[in-house]
PDB file of C-alpha atoms in Angstrom:
ATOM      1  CA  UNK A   1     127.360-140.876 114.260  1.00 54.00           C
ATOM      2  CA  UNK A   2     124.236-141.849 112.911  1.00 62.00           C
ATOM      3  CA  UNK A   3     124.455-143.174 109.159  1.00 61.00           C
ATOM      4  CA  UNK A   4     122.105-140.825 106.836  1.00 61.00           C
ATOM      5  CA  UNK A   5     119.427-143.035 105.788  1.00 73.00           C
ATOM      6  CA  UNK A   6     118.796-143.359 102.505  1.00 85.00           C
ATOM      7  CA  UNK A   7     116.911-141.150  99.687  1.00 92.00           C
ATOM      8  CA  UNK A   8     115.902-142.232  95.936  1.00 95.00           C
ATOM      9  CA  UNK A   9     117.827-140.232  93.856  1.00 96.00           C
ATOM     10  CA  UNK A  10     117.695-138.711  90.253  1.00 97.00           C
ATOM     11  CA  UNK A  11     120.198-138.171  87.276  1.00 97.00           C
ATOM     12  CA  UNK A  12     119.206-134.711  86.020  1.00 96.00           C
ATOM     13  CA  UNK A  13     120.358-134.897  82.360  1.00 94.00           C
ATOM     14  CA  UNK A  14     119.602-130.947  81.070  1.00 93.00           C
ATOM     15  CA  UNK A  15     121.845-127.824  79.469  1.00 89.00           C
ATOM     16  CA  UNK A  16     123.745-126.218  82.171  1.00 87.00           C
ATOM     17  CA  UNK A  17     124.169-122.794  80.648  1.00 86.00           C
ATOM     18  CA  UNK A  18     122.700-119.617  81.428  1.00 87.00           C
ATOM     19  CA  UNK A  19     119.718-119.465  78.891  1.00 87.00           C
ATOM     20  CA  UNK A  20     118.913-122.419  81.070  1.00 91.00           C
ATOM     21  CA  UNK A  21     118.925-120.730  84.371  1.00 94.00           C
ATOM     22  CA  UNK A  22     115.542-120.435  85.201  1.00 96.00           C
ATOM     23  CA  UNK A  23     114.680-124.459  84.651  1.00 97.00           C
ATOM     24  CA  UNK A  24     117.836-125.948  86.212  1.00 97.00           C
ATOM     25  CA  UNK A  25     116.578-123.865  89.558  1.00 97.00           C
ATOM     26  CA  UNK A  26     113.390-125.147  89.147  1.00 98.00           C
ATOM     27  CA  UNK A  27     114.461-128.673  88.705  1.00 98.00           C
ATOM     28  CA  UNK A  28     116.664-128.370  91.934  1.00 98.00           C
ATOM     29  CA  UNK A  29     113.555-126.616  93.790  1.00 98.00           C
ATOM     30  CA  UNK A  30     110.842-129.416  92.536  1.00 97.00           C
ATOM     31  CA  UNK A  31     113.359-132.404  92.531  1.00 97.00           C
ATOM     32  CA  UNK A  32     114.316-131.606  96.063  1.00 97.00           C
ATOM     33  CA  UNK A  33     110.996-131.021  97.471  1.00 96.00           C
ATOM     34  CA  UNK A  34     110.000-133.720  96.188  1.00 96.00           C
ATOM     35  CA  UNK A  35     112.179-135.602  98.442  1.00 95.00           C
ATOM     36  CA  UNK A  36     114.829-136.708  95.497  1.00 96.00           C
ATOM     37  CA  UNK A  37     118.590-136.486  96.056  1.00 95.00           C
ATOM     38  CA  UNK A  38     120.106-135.186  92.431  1.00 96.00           C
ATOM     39  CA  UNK A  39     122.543-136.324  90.947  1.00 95.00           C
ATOM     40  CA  UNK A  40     124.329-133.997  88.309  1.00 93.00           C
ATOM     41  CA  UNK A  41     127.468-134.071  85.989  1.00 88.00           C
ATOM     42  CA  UNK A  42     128.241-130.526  87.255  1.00 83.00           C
ATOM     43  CA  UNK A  43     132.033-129.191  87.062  1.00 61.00           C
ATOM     44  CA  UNK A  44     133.184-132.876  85.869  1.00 67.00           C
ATOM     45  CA  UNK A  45     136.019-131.534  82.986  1.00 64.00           C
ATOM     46  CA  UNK A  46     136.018-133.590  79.440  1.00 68.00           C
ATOM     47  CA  UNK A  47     138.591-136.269  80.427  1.00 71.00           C
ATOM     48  CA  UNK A  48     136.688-139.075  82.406  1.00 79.00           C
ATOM     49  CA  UNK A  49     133.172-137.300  81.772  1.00 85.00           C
ATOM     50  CA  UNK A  50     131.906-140.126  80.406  1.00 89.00           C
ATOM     51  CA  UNK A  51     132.892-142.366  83.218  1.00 92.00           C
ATOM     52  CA  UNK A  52     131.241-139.834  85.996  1.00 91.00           C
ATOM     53  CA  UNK A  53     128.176-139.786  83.831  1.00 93.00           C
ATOM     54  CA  UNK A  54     127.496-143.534  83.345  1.00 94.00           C
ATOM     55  CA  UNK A  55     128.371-144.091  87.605  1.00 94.00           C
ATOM     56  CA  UNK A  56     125.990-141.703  88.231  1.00 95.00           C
ATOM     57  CA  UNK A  57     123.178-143.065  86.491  1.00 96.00           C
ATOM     58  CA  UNK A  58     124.253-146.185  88.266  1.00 95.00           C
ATOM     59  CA  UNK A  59     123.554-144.824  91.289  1.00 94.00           C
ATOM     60  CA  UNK A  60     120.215-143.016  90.209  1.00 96.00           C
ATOM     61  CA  UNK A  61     117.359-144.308  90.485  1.00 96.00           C
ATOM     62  CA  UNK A  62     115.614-142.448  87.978  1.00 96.00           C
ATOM     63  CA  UNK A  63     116.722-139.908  85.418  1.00 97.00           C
ATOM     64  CA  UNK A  64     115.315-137.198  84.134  1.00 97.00           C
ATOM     65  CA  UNK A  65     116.523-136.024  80.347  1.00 96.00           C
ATOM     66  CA  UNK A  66     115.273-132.469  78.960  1.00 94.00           C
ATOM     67  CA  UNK A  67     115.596-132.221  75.572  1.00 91.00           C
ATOM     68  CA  UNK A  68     113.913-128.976  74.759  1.00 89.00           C
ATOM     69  CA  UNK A  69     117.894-127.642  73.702  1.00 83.00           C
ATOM     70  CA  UNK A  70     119.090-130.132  71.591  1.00 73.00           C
ATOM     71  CA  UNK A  71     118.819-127.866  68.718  1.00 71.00           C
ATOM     72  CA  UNK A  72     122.183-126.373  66.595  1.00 71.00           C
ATOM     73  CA  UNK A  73     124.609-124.658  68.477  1.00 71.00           C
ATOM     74  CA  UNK A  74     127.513-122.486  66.719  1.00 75.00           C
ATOM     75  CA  UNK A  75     126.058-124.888  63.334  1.00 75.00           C
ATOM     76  CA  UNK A  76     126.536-127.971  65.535  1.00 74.00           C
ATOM     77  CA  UNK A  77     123.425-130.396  66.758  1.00 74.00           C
ATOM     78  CA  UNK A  78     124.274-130.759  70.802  1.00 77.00           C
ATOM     79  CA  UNK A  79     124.523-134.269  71.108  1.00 81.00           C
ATOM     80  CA  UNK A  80     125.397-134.861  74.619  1.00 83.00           C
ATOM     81  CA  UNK A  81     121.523-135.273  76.020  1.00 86.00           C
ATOM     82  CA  UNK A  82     120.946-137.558  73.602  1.00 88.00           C
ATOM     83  CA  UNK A  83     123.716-139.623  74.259  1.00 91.00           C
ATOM     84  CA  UNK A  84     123.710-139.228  78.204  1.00 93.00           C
ATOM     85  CA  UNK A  85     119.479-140.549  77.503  1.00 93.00           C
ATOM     86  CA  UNK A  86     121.149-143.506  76.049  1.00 93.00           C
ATOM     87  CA  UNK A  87     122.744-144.613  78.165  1.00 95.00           C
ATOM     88  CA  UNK A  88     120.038-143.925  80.506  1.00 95.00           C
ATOM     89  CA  UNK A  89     117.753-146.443  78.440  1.00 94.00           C
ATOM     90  CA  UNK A  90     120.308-148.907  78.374  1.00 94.00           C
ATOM     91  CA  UNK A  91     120.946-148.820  81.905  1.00 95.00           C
ATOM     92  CA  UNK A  92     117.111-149.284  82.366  1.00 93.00           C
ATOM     93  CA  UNK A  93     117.112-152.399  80.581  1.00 92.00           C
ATOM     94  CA  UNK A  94     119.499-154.285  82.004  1.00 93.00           C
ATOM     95  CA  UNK A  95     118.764-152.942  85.373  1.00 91.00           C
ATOM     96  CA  UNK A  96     114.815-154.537  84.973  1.00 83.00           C
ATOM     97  CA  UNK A  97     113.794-151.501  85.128  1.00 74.00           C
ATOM     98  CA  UNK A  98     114.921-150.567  88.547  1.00 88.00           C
ATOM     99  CA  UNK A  99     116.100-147.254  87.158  1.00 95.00           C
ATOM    100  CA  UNK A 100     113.379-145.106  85.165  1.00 94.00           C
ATOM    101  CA  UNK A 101     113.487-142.686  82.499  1.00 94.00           C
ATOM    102  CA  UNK A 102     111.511-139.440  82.096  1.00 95.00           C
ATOM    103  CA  UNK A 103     111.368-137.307  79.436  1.00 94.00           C
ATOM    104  CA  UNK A 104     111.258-133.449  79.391  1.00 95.00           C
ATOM    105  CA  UNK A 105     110.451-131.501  76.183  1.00 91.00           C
ATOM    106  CA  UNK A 106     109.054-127.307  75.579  1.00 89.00           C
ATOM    107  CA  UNK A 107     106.809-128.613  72.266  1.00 83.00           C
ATOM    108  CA  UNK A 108     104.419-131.172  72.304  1.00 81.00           C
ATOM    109  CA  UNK A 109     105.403-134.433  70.063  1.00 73.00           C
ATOM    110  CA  UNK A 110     108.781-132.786  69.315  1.00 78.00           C
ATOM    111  CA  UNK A 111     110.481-135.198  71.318  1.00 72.00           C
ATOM    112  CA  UNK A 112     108.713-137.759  69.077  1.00 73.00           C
ATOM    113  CA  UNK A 113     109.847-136.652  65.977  1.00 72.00           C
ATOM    114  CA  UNK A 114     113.206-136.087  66.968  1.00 73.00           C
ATOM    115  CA  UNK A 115     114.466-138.881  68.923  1.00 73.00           C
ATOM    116  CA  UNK A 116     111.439-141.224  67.490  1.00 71.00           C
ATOM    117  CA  UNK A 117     113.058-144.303  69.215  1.00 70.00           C
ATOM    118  CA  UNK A 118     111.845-143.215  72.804  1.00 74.00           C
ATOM    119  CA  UNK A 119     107.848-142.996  71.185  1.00 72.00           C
ATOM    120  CA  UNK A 120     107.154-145.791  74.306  1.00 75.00           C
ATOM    121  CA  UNK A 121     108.173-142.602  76.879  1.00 80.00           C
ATOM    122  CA  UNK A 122     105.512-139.841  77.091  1.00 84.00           C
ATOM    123  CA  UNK A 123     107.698-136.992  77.729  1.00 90.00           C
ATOM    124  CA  UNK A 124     106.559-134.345  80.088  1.00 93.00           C
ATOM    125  CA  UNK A 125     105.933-130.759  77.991  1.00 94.00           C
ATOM    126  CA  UNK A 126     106.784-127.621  80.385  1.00 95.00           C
ATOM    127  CA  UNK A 127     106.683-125.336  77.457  1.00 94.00           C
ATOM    128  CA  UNK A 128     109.598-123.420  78.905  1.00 94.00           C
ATOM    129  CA  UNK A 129     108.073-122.410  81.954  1.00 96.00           C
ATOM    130  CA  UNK A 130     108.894-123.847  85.952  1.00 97.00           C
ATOM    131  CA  UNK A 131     105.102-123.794  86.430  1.00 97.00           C
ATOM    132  CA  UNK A 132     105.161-126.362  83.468  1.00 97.00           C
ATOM    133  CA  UNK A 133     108.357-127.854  84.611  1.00 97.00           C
ATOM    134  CA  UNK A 134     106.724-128.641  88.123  1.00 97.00           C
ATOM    135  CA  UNK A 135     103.130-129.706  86.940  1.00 96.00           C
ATOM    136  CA  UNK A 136     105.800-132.175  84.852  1.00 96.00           C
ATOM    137  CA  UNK A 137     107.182-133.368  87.790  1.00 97.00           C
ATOM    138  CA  UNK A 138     103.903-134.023  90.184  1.00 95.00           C
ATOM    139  CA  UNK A 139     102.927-136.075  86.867  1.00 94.00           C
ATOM    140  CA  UNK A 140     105.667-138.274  87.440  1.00 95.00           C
ATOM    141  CA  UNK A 141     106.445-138.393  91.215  1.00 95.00           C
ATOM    142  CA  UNK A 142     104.293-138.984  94.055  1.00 92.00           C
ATOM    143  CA  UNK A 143     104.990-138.278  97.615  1.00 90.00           C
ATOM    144  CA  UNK A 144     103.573-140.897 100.617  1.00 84.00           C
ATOM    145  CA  UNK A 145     101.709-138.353 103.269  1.00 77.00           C
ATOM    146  CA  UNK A 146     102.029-134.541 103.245  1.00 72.00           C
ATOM    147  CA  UNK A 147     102.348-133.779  99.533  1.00 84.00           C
ATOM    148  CA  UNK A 148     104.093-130.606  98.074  1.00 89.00           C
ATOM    149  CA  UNK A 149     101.841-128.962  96.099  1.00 92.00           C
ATOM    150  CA  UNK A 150     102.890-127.227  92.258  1.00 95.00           C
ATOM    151  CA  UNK A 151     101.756-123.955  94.020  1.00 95.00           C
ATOM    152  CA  UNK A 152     104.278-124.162  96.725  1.00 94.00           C
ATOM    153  CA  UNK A 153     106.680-125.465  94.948  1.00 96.00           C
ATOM    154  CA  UNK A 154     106.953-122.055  92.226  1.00 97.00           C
ATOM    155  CA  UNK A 155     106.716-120.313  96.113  1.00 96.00           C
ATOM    156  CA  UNK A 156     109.845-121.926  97.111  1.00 97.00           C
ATOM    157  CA  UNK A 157     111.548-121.646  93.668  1.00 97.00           C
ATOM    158  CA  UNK A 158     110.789-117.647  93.431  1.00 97.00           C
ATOM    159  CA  UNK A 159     111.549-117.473  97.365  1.00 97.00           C
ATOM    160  CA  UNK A 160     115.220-119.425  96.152  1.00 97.00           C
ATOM    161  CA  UNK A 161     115.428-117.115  93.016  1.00 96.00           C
ATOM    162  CA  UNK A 162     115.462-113.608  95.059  1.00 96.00           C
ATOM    163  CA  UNK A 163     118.002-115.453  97.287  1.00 96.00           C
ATOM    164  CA  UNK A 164     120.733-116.732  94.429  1.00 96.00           C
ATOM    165  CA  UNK A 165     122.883-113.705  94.621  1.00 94.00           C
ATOM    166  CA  UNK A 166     123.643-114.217  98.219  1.00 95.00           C
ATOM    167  CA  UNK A 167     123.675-117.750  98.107  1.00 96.00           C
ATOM    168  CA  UNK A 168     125.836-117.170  94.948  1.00 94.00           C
ATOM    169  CA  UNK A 169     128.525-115.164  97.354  1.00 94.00           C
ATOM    170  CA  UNK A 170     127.773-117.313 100.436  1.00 93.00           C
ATOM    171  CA  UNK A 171     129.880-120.899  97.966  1.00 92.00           C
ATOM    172  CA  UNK A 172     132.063-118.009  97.064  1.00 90.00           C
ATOM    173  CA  UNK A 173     130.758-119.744  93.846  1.00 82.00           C
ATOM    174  CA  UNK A 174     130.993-117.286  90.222  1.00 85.00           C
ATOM    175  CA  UNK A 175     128.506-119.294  88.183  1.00 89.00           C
ATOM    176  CA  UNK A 176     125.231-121.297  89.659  1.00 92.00           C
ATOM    177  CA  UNK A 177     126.446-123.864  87.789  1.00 92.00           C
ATOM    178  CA  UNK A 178     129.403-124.775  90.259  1.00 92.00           C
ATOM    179  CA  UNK A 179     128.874-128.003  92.400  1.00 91.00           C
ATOM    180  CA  UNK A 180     128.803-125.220  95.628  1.00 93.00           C
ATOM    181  CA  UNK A 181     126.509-123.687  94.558  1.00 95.00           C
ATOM    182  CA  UNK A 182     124.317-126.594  93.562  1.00 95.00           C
ATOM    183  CA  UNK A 183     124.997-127.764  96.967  1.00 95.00           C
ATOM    184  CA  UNK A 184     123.395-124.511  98.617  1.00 96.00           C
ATOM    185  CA  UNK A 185     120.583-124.177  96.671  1.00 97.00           C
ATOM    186  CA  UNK A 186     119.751-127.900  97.167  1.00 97.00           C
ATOM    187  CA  UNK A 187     119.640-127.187 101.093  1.00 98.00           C
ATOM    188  CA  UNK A 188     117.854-123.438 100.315  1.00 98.00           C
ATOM    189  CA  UNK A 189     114.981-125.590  98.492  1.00 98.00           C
ATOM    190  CA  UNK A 190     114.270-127.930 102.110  1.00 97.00           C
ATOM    191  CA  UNK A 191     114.724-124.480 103.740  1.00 97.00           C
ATOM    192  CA  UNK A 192     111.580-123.668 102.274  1.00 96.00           C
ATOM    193  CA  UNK A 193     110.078-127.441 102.386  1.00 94.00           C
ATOM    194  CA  UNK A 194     110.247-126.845 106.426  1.00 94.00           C
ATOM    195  CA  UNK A 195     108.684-123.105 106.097  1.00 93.00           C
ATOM    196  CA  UNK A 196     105.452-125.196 104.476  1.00 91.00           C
ATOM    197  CA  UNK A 197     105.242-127.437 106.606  1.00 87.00           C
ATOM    198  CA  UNK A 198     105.109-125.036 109.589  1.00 89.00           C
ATOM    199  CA  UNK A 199     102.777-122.757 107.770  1.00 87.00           C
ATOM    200  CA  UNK A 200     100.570-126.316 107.337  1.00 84.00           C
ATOM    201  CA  UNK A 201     101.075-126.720 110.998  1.00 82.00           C
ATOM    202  CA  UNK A 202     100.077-123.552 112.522  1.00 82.00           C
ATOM    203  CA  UNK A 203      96.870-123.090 109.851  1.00 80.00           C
ATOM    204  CA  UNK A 204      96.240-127.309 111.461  1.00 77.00           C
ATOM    205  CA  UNK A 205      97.556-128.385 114.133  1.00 72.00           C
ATOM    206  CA  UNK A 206      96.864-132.288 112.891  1.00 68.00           C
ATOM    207  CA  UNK A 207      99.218-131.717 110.226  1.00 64.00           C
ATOM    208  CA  UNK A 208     102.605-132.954 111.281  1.00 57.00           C
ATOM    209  CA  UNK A 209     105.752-134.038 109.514  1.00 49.00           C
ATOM    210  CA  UNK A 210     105.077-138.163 109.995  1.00 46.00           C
ATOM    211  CA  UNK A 211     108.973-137.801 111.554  1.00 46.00           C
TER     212      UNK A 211
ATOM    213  CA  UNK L   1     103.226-142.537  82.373  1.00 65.00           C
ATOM    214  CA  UNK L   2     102.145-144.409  85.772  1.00 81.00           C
ATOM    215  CA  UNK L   3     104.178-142.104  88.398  1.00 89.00           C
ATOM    216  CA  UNK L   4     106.635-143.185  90.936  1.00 92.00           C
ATOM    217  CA  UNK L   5     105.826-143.429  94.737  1.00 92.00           C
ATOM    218  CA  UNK L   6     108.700-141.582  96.235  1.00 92.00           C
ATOM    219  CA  UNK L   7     109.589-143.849  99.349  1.00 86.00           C
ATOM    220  CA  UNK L   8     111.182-141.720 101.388  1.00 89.00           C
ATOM    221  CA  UNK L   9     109.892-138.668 103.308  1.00 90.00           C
ATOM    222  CA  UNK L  10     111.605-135.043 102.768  1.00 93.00           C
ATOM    223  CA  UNK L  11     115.025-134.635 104.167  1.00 94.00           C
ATOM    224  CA  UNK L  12     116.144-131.774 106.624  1.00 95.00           C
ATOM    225  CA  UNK L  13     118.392-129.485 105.325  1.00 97.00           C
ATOM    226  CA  UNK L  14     120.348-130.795 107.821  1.00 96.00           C
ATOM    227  CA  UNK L  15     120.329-134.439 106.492  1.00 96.00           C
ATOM    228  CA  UNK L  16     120.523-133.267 103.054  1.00 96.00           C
ATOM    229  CA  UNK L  17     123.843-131.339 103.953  1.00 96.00           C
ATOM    230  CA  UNK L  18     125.163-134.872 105.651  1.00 95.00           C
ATOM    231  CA  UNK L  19     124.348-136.638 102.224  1.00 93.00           C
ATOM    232  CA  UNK L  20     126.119-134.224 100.658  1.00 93.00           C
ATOM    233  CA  UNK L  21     129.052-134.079 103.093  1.00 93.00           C
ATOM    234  CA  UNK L  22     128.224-130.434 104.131  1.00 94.00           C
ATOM    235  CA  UNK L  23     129.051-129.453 107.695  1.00 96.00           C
ATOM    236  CA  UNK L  24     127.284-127.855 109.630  1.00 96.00           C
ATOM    237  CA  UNK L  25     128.226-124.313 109.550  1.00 97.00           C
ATOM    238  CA  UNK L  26     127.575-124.225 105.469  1.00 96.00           C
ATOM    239  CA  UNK L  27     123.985-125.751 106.310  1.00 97.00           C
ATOM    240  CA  UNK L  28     123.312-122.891 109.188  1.00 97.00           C
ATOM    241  CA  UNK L  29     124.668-120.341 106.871  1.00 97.00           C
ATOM    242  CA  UNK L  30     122.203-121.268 103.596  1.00 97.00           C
ATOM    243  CA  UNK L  31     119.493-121.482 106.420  1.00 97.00           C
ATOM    244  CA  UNK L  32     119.821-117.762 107.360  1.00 97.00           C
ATOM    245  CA  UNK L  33     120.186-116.782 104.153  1.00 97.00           C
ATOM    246  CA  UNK L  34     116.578-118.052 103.494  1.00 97.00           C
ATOM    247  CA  UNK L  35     115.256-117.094 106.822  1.00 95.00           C
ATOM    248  CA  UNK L  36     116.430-113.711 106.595  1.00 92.00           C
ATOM    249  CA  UNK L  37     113.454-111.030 104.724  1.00 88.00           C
ATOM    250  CA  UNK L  38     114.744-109.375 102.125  1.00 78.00           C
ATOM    251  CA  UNK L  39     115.356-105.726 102.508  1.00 73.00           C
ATOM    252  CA  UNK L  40     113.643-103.724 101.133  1.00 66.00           C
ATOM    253  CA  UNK L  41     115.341-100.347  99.014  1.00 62.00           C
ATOM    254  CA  UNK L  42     115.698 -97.530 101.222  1.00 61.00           C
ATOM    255  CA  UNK L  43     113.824 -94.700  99.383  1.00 59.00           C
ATOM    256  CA  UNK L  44     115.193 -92.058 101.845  1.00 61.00           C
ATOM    257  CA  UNK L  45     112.602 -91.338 103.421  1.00 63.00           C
ATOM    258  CA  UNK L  46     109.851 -92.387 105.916  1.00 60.00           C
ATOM    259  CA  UNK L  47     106.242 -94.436 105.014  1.00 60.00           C
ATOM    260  CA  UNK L  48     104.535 -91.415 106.521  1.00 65.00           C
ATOM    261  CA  UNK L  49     106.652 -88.882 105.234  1.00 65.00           C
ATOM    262  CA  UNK L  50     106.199 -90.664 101.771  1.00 59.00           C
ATOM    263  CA  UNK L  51     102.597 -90.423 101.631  1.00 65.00           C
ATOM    264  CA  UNK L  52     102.308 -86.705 102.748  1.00 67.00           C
ATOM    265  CA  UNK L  53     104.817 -85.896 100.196  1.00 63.00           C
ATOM    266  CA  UNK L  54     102.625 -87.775  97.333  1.00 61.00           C
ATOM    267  CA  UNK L  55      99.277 -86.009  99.198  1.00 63.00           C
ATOM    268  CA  UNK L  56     100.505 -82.566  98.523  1.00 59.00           C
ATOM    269  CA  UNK L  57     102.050 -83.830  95.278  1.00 56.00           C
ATOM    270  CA  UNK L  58      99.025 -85.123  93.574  1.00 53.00           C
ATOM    271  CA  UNK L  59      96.836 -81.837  93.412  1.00 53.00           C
ATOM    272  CA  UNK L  60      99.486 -80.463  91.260  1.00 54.00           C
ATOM    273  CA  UNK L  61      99.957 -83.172  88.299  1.00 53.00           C
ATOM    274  CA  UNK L  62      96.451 -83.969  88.496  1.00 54.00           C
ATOM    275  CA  UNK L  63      94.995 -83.373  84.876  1.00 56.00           C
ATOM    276  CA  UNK L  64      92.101 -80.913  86.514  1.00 59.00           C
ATOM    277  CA  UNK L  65      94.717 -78.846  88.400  1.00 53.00           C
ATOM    278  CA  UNK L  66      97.079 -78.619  85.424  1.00 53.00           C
ATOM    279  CA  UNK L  67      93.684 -77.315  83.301  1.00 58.00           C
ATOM    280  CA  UNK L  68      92.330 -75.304  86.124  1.00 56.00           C
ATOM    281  CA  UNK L  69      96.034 -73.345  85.561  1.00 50.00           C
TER     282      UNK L  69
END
């Protein structure tokens, strides 16, 4: 059996809660059609968080840390993004900057003012929205060849969106937030990166996959 | 920022779910979930009986008809 080769991968650093919903499938859309593997603390329990956290940013190439929720919850400032973009930074540094941070934020220069150590890191403002969130991400990544463009990648994330409740019941899964889930809508997203191609394809015939 | 040449080209669904240690079955099944159109709600009745049931309909709650009365 043939090895799977290998794909850069990301350590997606956001809220996973349901007032998040919207973004976290638009990060797995854009990420994944992007070509990025993600890698996500998702259904790791409190005892040896930490520990699941910092391996996976050691085997991320990149992270990505949205800090557009880091404001009180229940009275109480949520710390973890902060801290999990810590040790993001640090691992940056004494990697030589073989793994690289990115910044998400919904205000402009908010991310400056409250974490005012990272002012070196322009973060990337999606004001909320997953058009923002993917013009964000095209800023940042590039793709060799046959690039996915912002407008096909909101197609594929509103094509994925009508989809979650049956790919919800396919992982037998009762929150999106459960590592099945996660799983299916990672493979739903490339579902939809072969649909574009094919649509390329048939409007020109020169386009092909480069596979 | 200066942005990141992503090496590697798209993966299948099909190498994703390998990467992820999916089998096969669980890849097939997402795929027909996204290849399959969404239905659409069942109103009852047919297009064409729709539309001749909004024809005859509209003389009736049209503002002129309804003054006309």
């Amino acid at each position: 059996v043939a090895r799977p080769r290998r794909i850069e991968s990301v350590f997606l650093n956001i809220p996973y809660d349901e007032a998040f919903e919207a973004l976290y499938i638009a990060y797995i859309v854009g990420l994944t059609q992007l070509g990025l593997r993600i890698n996500a603390a998702l259904a790791v329990p409190n005892q040896g968080r930490l520990g699941t956290i910092v391996n996976l940013i050691e085997q991320s190439d990149f992270s990505i840390h949205d800090l557009s929720r880091i404001e009180l919850s229940r009275g109480v400032p949520r710390f973890n993004m902060p801290v999990e973009l810590g040790l993001s930074l640090y691992r940056s540094h004494v990697a030589q900057d073989k793994h690289r941070v990115f910044i998400f934020e919904s205000r402009r220069y908010r991310a400056q003012q409250s974490t005012s150590d990272v002012n070196g890191i322009d973060p990337q403002v999606h004001r909320g929205t997953a058009k923002g969130l993917m013009a964000g991400l095209r800023n940042i990544f590039r793709q060799l060849g046959d690039a996915t463009t912002v407008p096909e990648m909101l197609a594929s994330y509103r094509a994925v969106q009508r989809k979650l409740p049956e790919l919800r019941r396919n992982s037998g899964g009762k929150s999106l937030f459960e590592a099945a889930v996660f799983q299916d809508i990672t493979v739903a997203a490339l579902v939809e990166s072969q649909k574009l191609l094919e649509r390329r394809t048939r409007k020109d015939p020169r386009h092909s996959t480069g596979r | 920022v200066s942005a990141h040449v992503i090496a590697n080209p798209v993966p299948t669904p099909e190498e994703m779910g390998d990467i992820l240690g999916l089998s096969s079955d669980r890849v097939a099944s997402v795929r027909r979930i996204m290849e399959t159109p969404i239905r659409q709600k069942a109103s009852g009745r047919s297009g064409s009986a729709f539309r001749a049931g909004a024809r005859k309909k509209s003389p009736r709650t049209s503002p002129r008809a309804a003054a006309k009365k």
